[in-house]
Amino acid sequence: MNRFSREQMAARVARDIPNAAYVNLGIGLPTMVANHLPKDREVILHTENGLLGMGPAPAPGEADPDLINAGKQPVTALPGASYFHHADSFAMMRGGHLDCCVLGAFQVSVAGDLANWHTGGKDAIPAVGGAMDLAIGARSVYVMMEHQTKSGESKIVADCTYPVTGLACVNRIYTDLAVIDVTPVGLVAIDIVPGLSFAELARLTGVPLRDGTTVADAA
Amino acid sequence: MNRFSREQMAARVARDIPNAAYVNLGIGLPTMVANHLPKDREVILHTENGLLGMGPAPAPGEADPDLINAGKQPVTALPGASYFHHADSFAMMRGGHLDCCVLGAFQVSVAGDLANWHTGGKDAIPAVGGAMDLAIGARSVYVMMEHQTKSGESKIVADCTYPVTGLACVNRIYTDLAVIDVTPVGLVAIDIVPGLSFAELARLTGVPLRDGTTVADAA
Amino acid sequence: MINKIVPSAAAAVADIHDGATVMIGGFGTAGMPSELIDALIDRGARELTIVNNNAGNGDIGLAALLKARRVRKIVCSFPRQTDSHVFDALYRAGEIELELVPQGNLAERIRAAGAGIGAFFTPTGFGTLLADGKETRVIDGRNFVLEFPIHADFALIKALRGDRWGNLVYRKTARNFGPIMAAAAKCAIAQVREIVNLGDLDPEAVVTPGIYIQRVIEIPLATRVAAAPGAAA
Amino acid sequence: MINKIVPSAAAAVADIHDGATVMIGGFGTAGMPSELIDALIDRGARELTIVNNNAGNGDIGLAALLKARRVRKIVCSFPRQTDSHVFDALYRAGEIELELVPQGNLAERIRAAGAGIGAFFTPTGFGTLLADGKETRVIDGRNFVLEFPIHADFALIKALRGDRWGNLVYRKTARNFGPIMAAAAKCAIAQVREIVNLGDLDPEAVVTPGIYIQRVIEIPLATRVAAAPGAAA
């Protein structure tokens, strides 16, 4: 089966982020979105450990241990950046000032519930970080994940079986098979990987799904 | 009858403020305390409009309209000063970080209730400013006021007849006749203007009052 | 490219509508965005709810807005001042509504709006007239009052310097309500003495990150002083 | 005269007692006050409750404190990291208690302690395991959870520069939890790279006003690096 590559997924997310947006990119796959932001757009990146105006990774040998992102990787600060403390940083998130955040996920439900912090396993050590704040804080919450688990189950579910991070918070899901909007009338596929039919996507997804690709073409 | 002058009252309050104390001096009479702080003590003044390390009034002609105190009078900033916004300033007060504040008052009750913001008169326009925050925020709340109203009634009362600013918040009262501690066992006069007997002070005060002056001498 | 700089005070306030809630920075006249208020008067929006620490001084700025009868309600901590005669007259005539809030609760309620806090328990005001009818709770043996955020449609604030991203630094005690009002309003408009190039403000010393600011207008210090004789001529 | 400068890290932590709640600044190792933590290990206080964003990295700093079995309980948002093996082993052995708090609630609860807020309603965590059993409320149609302040006996933080009044400025993202922990603790102890003269810090750029700091200790940047070979020798 044809699949969007991780780079293609990141590029697709980047295309949906408008000029002048304030954006938080979660740890892991979402971090790749930064490399695909169109050059003609100025997008301001926030990292919850206290920096607005985050730049790319530093040149080799120029890493500063006091200048890191939420994943504790070295980053840089752009002209126009500002530093602030943790309460101010999370006030910025919780207060709805970020236009968008992009997060990884274990599961997303048809209602937009997000599960991305804890497998719930008995021997798993839980760690939540800023995931719950991002889930409820940003105006738009985008999820990037593989469509299916390694064993072939859909990660888009009727109800999350993993512990949730936030309820009804996801607005759009980017997978290796499709882009799906979470709407008041249910899930709507707005983009499908070339070669995959809507019917096949719906079957693989396993929950009610509308075809928004033809509507989009007609519009 | 002999009375402490306003300068004497201010000097008496200043004597009770230890080195290294963080202090907020309210509008009016309390402002005079600053002029009487002993030179060998370093006391840091806070003004709720966003300055810690407030200095004296500027030299003539050097007033800066952007550098004022809570009474909107021009002030200066000492070396070591810092500026902050209003939420941070009142967090500092509410959080119990000020060692002491000195406030004027209409009335103080035997329980330490403070009335200093509103006469309650029908045609009076109410204004509260930071009075309620200071009343409940500082570790020690000192009140400076005349002992009696112009018509000779005690301003130290069983229960405030004016609207209260805060409940059980006053620790010490400095008047033109005495210095009185508000304690769990009631009011205790610890200093009386020379020439006035405790019995006479108690009569003028009109509420239960203990004599702490002899105890202090004995200690 | 991001450019929040607008060409005039009139343009900055052009969409402030009748019935809007408008926060106005300043403590007395320190930090009061007088030119933006003048533009708001010219704009003509009515039935405004104004949030400010005071209720106007003399006959300029906020007092002039009140005098022009554009304000339905004012939320503040200290309306009564020696030079608040405009407010005093309106209040006594029953022509303006007053919500009096202790200054720290005012600041914290504004901060809560910007910080996404739904409500908070504060010790300030407990047992007083200003907490009448409000929910209270004893926490760890201490009395608290439940207070709710104050949101706004617009904030008009004054800062020292700003850049095209909306980053701001302030000047001395003129900082006061500016940073928290910017965060509490859907649209925050800052007048600055000087617009600087992006990157000129020290990122360690930026007080208001640009995310909170939608529009920046440069009003050099000299303008107002110089304009006065001109206007009189 | 006010002089909050103490001569050594040992002196700075000399009264941290068994059973104390100690906040430790830092996000990972950025802003972690390693020399103060080392002094705390030497001090020997046991049964500590530690508040930090993480639960230690590698075998130094907070991880070393855990390894020395001085910590009864840790309050944090993100214990599990690639190099949190010390914590992981203690946790799996049931030898350390964990209170897991979403990072924004952790920050806001610490801020509330310093700001005198009794409790607050936050949207973060609603409907999740981490809000189990907590009071909730619908405000303006949105779901909130009631959270309470986290107070501490001591805070150990790291800053860039400080003066004898305790005023502090930080460096880049090493600022993180320092300012709010300083305000939430009865006794806040700051290690700074450099002590400067009173008045050398720009009053517009001071991040932590001295009122929040009880002790300042200078630990120049070179010390740790230089000490390592010496210790090995």
PDB file of N, CA and C in Angstrom, chain C residues 108 111 116-121 123 135 137 139 144 146 148 170-172 175 204-205, chain D residues 108 111 116-121 123 135 137 139 144 146 148 170-172 175 204-205:
ATOM      1  N   GLU C 108      -5.321  40.442  39.151  1.00  0.00           N
ATOM      2  CA  GLU C 108      -5.307  38.986  39.043  1.00  0.00           C
ATOM      3  C   GLU C 108      -6.428  38.481  38.140  1.00  0.00           C
ATOM      4  N   ARG C 111      -5.145  39.049  34.728  1.00  0.00           N
ATOM      5  CA  ARG C 111      -4.117  38.030  34.463  1.00  0.00           C
ATOM      6  C   ARG C 111      -4.763  36.673  34.182  1.00  0.00           C
ATOM      7  N   GLY C 116      -5.896  31.764  30.886  1.00  0.00           N
ATOM      8  CA  GLY C 116      -6.792  30.631  30.730  1.00  0.00           C
ATOM      9  C   GLY C 116      -7.244  30.006  32.039  1.00  0.00           C
ATOM     10  N   ILE C 117      -7.198  30.766  33.112  1.00  0.00           N
ATOM     11  CA  ILE C 117      -7.677  30.291  34.415  1.00  0.00           C
ATOM     12  C   ILE C 117      -9.175  30.580  34.493  1.00  0.00           C
ATOM     13  N   GLY C 118      -9.963  29.585  34.922  1.00  0.00           N
ATOM     14  CA  GLY C 118     -11.413  29.748  34.938  1.00  0.00           C
ATOM     15  C   GLY C 118     -11.922  30.582  36.098  1.00  0.00           C
ATOM     16  N   ALA C 119     -11.247  30.518  37.214  1.00  0.00           N
ATOM     17  CA  ALA C 119     -11.602  31.276  38.411  1.00  0.00           C
ATOM     18  C   ALA C 119     -10.528  30.981  39.443  1.00  0.00           C
ATOM     19  N   PHE C 120     -10.456  31.821  40.497  1.00  0.00           N
ATOM     20  CA  PHE C 120      -9.428  31.590  41.516  1.00  0.00           C
ATOM     21  C   PHE C 120      -9.930  32.083  42.866  1.00  0.00           C
ATOM     22  N   PHE C 121      -9.395  31.472  43.899  1.00  0.00           N
ATOM     23  CA  PHE C 121      -9.728  31.878  45.261  1.00  0.00           C
ATOM     24  C   PHE C 121      -8.678  32.859  45.768  1.00  0.00           C
ATOM     25  N   PRO C 123      -7.676  35.789  48.893  1.00  0.00           N
ATOM     26  CA  PRO C 123      -8.019  36.235  50.252  1.00  0.00           C
ATOM     27  C   PRO C 123      -8.487  37.694  50.283  1.00  0.00           C
ATOM     28  N   GLU C 135     -19.026  33.663  46.191  1.00  0.00           N
ATOM     29  CA  GLU C 135     -18.718  32.367  46.792  1.00  0.00           C
ATOM     30  C   GLU C 135     -17.442  32.468  47.622  1.00  0.00           C
ATOM     31  N   ARG C 137     -14.690  30.262  50.496  1.00  0.00           N
ATOM     32  CA  ARG C 137     -14.247  28.937  50.925  1.00  0.00           C
ATOM     33  C   ARG C 137     -13.102  29.084  51.926  1.00  0.00           C
ATOM     34  N   ILE C 139      -9.743  27.539  53.050  1.00  0.00           N
ATOM     35  CA  ILE C 139      -8.682  26.643  52.560  1.00  0.00           C
ATOM     36  C   ILE C 139      -7.520  26.746  53.533  1.00  0.00           C
ATOM     37  N   PHE C 144     -11.199  32.647  51.754  1.00  0.00           N
ATOM     38  CA  PHE C 144     -10.968  33.092  50.385  1.00  0.00           C
ATOM     39  C   PHE C 144     -12.294  33.406  49.692  1.00  0.00           C
ATOM     40  N   LEU C 146     -14.083  33.595  45.753  1.00  0.00           N
ATOM     41  CA  LEU C 146     -13.884  33.138  44.368  1.00  0.00           C
ATOM     42  C   LEU C 146     -14.078  34.316  43.406  1.00  0.00           C
ATOM     43  N   PHE C 148     -13.586  35.732  39.236  1.00  0.00           N
ATOM     44  CA  PHE C 148     -13.574  35.265  37.843  1.00  0.00           C
ATOM     45  C   PHE C 148     -12.758  36.207  36.952  1.00  0.00           C
ATOM     46  N   TYR C 170       8.727  48.417  28.518  1.00  0.00           N
ATOM     47  CA  TYR C 170       8.020  49.544  29.121  1.00  0.00           C
ATOM     48  C   TYR C 170       9.015  50.493  29.793  1.00  0.00           C
ATOM     49  N   ARG C 171       8.486  51.499  30.441  1.00  0.00           N
ATOM     50  CA  ARG C 171       9.351  52.472  31.116  1.00  0.00           C
ATOM     51  C   ARG C 171       8.892  52.662  32.567  1.00  0.00           C
ATOM     52  N   LYS C 172       9.745  52.225  33.483  1.00  0.00           N
ATOM     53  CA  LYS C 172       9.548  52.461  34.921  1.00  0.00           C
ATOM     54  C   LYS C 172       8.144  52.031  35.373  1.00  0.00           C
ATOM     55  N   ARG C 175       4.800  50.700  33.378  1.00  0.00           N
ATOM     56  CA  ARG C 175       4.533  49.323  32.953  1.00  0.00           C
ATOM     57  C   ARG C 175       3.154  48.878  33.458  1.00  0.00           C
ATOM     58  N   GLU C 204      16.070  38.718  26.670  1.00  0.00           N
ATOM     59  CA  GLU C 204      15.987  38.479  28.120  1.00  0.00           C
ATOM     60  C   GLU C 204      15.160  39.556  28.818  1.00  0.00           C
ATOM     61  N   ALA C 205      14.970  40.685  28.141  1.00  0.00           N
ATOM     62  CA  ALA C 205      14.345  41.835  28.789  1.00  0.00           C
ATOM     63  C   ALA C 205      13.003  42.217  28.165  1.00  0.00           C
TER      64      ALA C 205
ATOM     65  N   GLU D 108       1.680  26.513  37.437  1.00  0.00           N
ATOM     66  CA  GLU D 108       0.669  27.413  37.983  1.00  0.00           C
ATOM     67  C   GLU D 108       0.449  27.170  39.475  1.00  0.00           C
ATOM     68  N   ARG D 111       3.279  28.901  41.084  1.00  0.00           N
ATOM     69  CA  ARG D 111       3.023  30.340  41.018  1.00  0.00           C
ATOM     70  C   ARG D 111       1.964  30.760  42.045  1.00  0.00           C
ATOM     71  N   GLY D 116      -0.128  33.860  46.742  1.00  0.00           N
ATOM     72  CA  GLY D 116      -1.184  33.922  47.752  1.00  0.00           C
ATOM     73  C   GLY D 116      -2.556  33.526  47.250  1.00  0.00           C
ATOM     74  N   ILE D 117      -2.598  32.759  46.167  1.00  0.00           N
ATOM     75  CA  ILE D 117      -3.867  32.257  45.631  1.00  0.00           C
ATOM     76  C   ILE D 117      -4.198  30.948  46.352  1.00  0.00           C
ATOM     77  N   GLY D 118      -5.446  30.810  46.809  1.00  0.00           N
ATOM     78  CA  GLY D 118      -5.814  29.631  47.598  1.00  0.00           C
ATOM     79  C   GLY D 118      -6.041  28.386  46.763  1.00  0.00           C
ATOM     80  N   ALA D 119      -6.517  28.570  45.544  1.00  0.00           N
ATOM     81  CA  ALA D 119      -6.767  27.471  44.611  1.00  0.00           C
ATOM     82  C   ALA D 119      -7.239  28.113  43.312  1.00  0.00           C
ATOM     83  N   PHE D 120      -7.197  27.323  42.222  1.00  0.00           N
ATOM     84  CA  PHE D 120      -7.622  27.891  40.942  1.00  0.00           C
ATOM     85  C   PHE D 120      -8.210  26.798  40.069  1.00  0.00           C
ATOM     86  N   PHE D 121      -9.081  27.211  39.178  1.00  0.00           N
ATOM     87  CA  PHE D 121      -9.688  26.290  38.221  1.00  0.00           C
ATOM     88  C   PHE D 121      -8.905  26.322  36.914  1.00  0.00           C
ATOM     89  N   PRO D 123      -8.228  24.334  33.056  1.00  0.00           N
ATOM     90  CA  PRO D 123      -8.804  23.371  32.096  1.00  0.00           C
ATOM     91  C   PRO D 123      -7.889  22.164  31.873  1.00  0.00           C
ATOM     92  N   GLU D 135     -11.994  18.028  42.351  1.00  0.00           N
ATOM     93  CA  GLU D 135     -13.204  18.827  42.148  1.00  0.00           C
ATOM     94  C   GLU D 135     -13.184  19.443  40.756  1.00  0.00           C
ATOM     95  N   ARG D 137     -15.585  21.846  37.735  1.00  0.00           N
ATOM     96  CA  ARG D 137     -16.669  22.805  37.582  1.00  0.00           C
ATOM     97  C   ARG D 137     -16.771  23.243  36.132  1.00  0.00           C
ATOM     98  N   ILE D 139     -17.454  26.286  33.840  1.00  0.00           N
ATOM     99  CA  ILE D 139     -17.481  27.748  33.877  1.00  0.00           C
ATOM    100  C   ILE D 139     -17.581  28.235  32.441  1.00  0.00           C
ATOM    101  N   PHE D 144     -13.396  22.643  33.994  1.00  0.00           N
ATOM    102  CA  PHE D 144     -12.179  22.991  34.734  1.00  0.00           C
ATOM    103  C   PHE D 144     -11.987  22.053  35.923  1.00  0.00           C
ATOM    104  N   LEU D 146     -10.141  21.898  39.829  1.00  0.00           N
ATOM    105  CA  LEU D 146      -9.615  22.754  40.893  1.00  0.00           C
ATOM    106  C   LEU D 146      -8.251  22.232  41.347  1.00  0.00           C
ATOM    107  N   PHE D 148      -4.603  23.128  43.724  1.00  0.00           N
ATOM    108  CA  PHE D 148      -4.144  23.864  44.898  1.00  0.00           C
ATOM    109  C   PHE D 148      -2.654  24.204  44.798  1.00  0.00           C
ATOM    110  N   TYR D 170      18.457  35.709  34.608  1.00  0.00           N
ATOM    111  CA  TYR D 170      18.708  34.330  34.206  1.00  0.00           C
ATOM    112  C   TYR D 170      19.349  34.301  32.821  1.00  0.00           C
ATOM    113  N   ARG D 171      19.541  33.095  32.325  1.00  0.00           N
ATOM    114  CA  ARG D 171      20.160  32.950  31.007  1.00  0.00           C
ATOM    115  C   ARG D 171      19.302  32.033  30.127  1.00  0.00           C
ATOM    116  N   LYS D 172      18.743  32.622  29.061  1.00  0.00           N
ATOM    117  CA  LYS D 172      18.007  31.877  28.042  1.00  0.00           C
ATOM    118  C   LYS D 172      16.948  30.942  28.657  1.00  0.00           C
ATOM    119  N   ARG D 175      16.008  29.890  32.531  1.00  0.00           N
ATOM    120  CA  ARG D 175      15.146  30.640  33.457  1.00  0.00           C
ATOM    121  C   ARG D 175      14.062  29.714  34.025  1.00  0.00           C
ATOM    122  N   GLU D 204      14.786  47.468  34.857  1.00  0.00           N
ATOM    123  CA  GLU D 204      13.738  47.076  33.901  1.00  0.00           C
ATOM    124  C   GLU D 204      13.856  45.602  33.519  1.00  0.00           C
ATOM    125  N   ALA D 205      15.020  45.006  33.766  1.00  0.00           N
ATOM    126  CA  ALA D 205      15.286  43.654  33.275  1.00  0.00           C
ATOM    127  C   ALA D 205      15.479  42.636  34.394  1.00  0.00           C
TER     128      ALA D 205
END
